[in-house]
């Protein structure tokens, strides 16, 4: 079955950077669109970045210019480079795979202190 395992979350000061990784297994990785969504306490989950099978990317307006999503099909891994982090980026970040059913990992906590 599809398994997505996130890593790289943690506590960082505002203005800092983190790189999230998501290792995928149980799927033909190159056939899936991949993405990162996040959920802050009391708020709905939102998709913040996505990358298609062909490598096209899309971002929610609030992270444009600060976050970069990439994928390595040879390693079955998708990344989210997060720069210039803000306290409002604090959330649990989830890796997702779409084809067209959506699968999520367990999430990794990102906390940005002011």
XYZ file of C-alpha atoms in Angstrom:
114
model
C 0.000 0.000 0.000
C 1.008 3.611 -0.424
C 3.209 4.830 2.418
C 4.448 8.395 2.820
C 6.917 9.265 5.569
C 7.746 12.897 6.270
C 10.851 14.183 8.010
C 12.673 17.451 8.577
C 10.226 19.366 10.714
C 11.232 21.154 13.891
C 11.489 24.449 15.725
C 13.046 27.412 13.946
C 13.166 31.151 14.503
C 11.374 33.520 12.181
C 13.463 34.146 9.091
C 15.023 30.711 9.267
C 14.821 27.765 6.913
C 13.784 24.136 6.994
C 13.785 21.396 4.390
C 11.071 18.789 4.565
C 11.438 15.398 2.910
C 8.840 12.779 2.093
C 9.897 9.241 1.266
C 7.292 7.302 -0.691
C 6.881 3.543 -1.034
C 4.270 1.081 -2.263
C 3.576 3.112 -5.381
C 5.020 3.941 -8.781
C 6.258 7.332 -7.646
C 6.721 8.836 -11.090
C 3.013 8.348 -11.880
C 1.811 10.441 -8.936
C 1.388 14.129 -8.552
C 2.898 15.114 -5.203
C 2.249 17.930 -2.807
C 2.588 19.382 0.645
C -0.380 20.536 2.654
C -0.483 21.993 6.153
C -2.915 22.341 8.994
C -2.635 24.853 11.785
C -4.666 24.511 15.009
C -8.270 25.483 14.444
C -7.805 25.913 10.705
C -8.630 23.693 7.744
C -5.903 21.841 5.895
C -4.574 23.783 2.924
C -2.453 22.659 0.004
C 0.609 24.909 -0.050
C 2.680 23.407 -2.868
C 2.266 20.784 -5.552
C 4.347 19.289 -8.326
C 2.998 17.316 -11.268
C 4.428 14.152 -12.763
C 6.081 16.360 -15.361
C 7.623 18.696 -12.785
C 5.298 21.689 -13.044
C 4.844 23.421 -9.704
C 2.136 25.458 -8.049
C 2.061 27.361 -4.763
C -0.483 29.034 -2.551
C -0.005 32.795 -2.640
C 1.196 33.042 0.960
C 4.325 30.939 0.305
C 5.269 32.056 -3.204
C 8.883 33.150 -3.370
C 9.689 31.485 -0.036
C 8.902 27.772 -0.517
C 10.185 25.478 -3.252
C 8.844 22.014 -3.968
C 10.938 19.483 -5.872
C 10.954 15.776 -6.534
C 13.562 13.100 -7.136
C 11.924 10.205 -8.962
C 15.059 8.075 -8.590
C 14.785 8.335 -4.800
C 10.966 8.284 -4.596
C 11.199 11.472 -2.582
C 9.576 14.881 -2.649
C 11.033 17.897 -0.869
C 9.806 21.228 0.416
C 12.471 23.870 0.929
C 11.070 26.561 3.213
C 12.927 29.852 3.539
C 12.125 33.117 5.301
C 9.794 31.274 7.622
C 7.128 33.218 9.486
C 5.233 32.400 12.686
C 2.097 31.955 10.575
C 3.808 29.040 8.816
C 3.519 27.063 12.061
C 1.494 23.921 11.318
C 1.649 20.201 10.819
C 2.902 19.608 7.288
C 1.626 16.618 5.380
C 3.004 15.014 2.261
C 0.349 13.989 -0.239
C 0.262 11.817 -3.337
C -2.462 12.084 -5.956
C -3.366 9.634 -8.724
C -6.280 10.578 -8.621
C -6.992 9.204 -5.141
C -5.227 11.233 -2.477
C -2.926 9.689 0.100
C -1.359 11.495 3.067
C 1.507 10.820 5.391
C 1.353 11.181 9.165
C 2.712 14.713 9.113
C 5.648 16.562 10.620
C 5.395 19.530 12.972
C 6.881 22.852 11.939
C 7.016 25.553 14.593
C 8.282 29.047 13.820
C 8.983 31.248 16.804
C 8.842 35.029 16.634
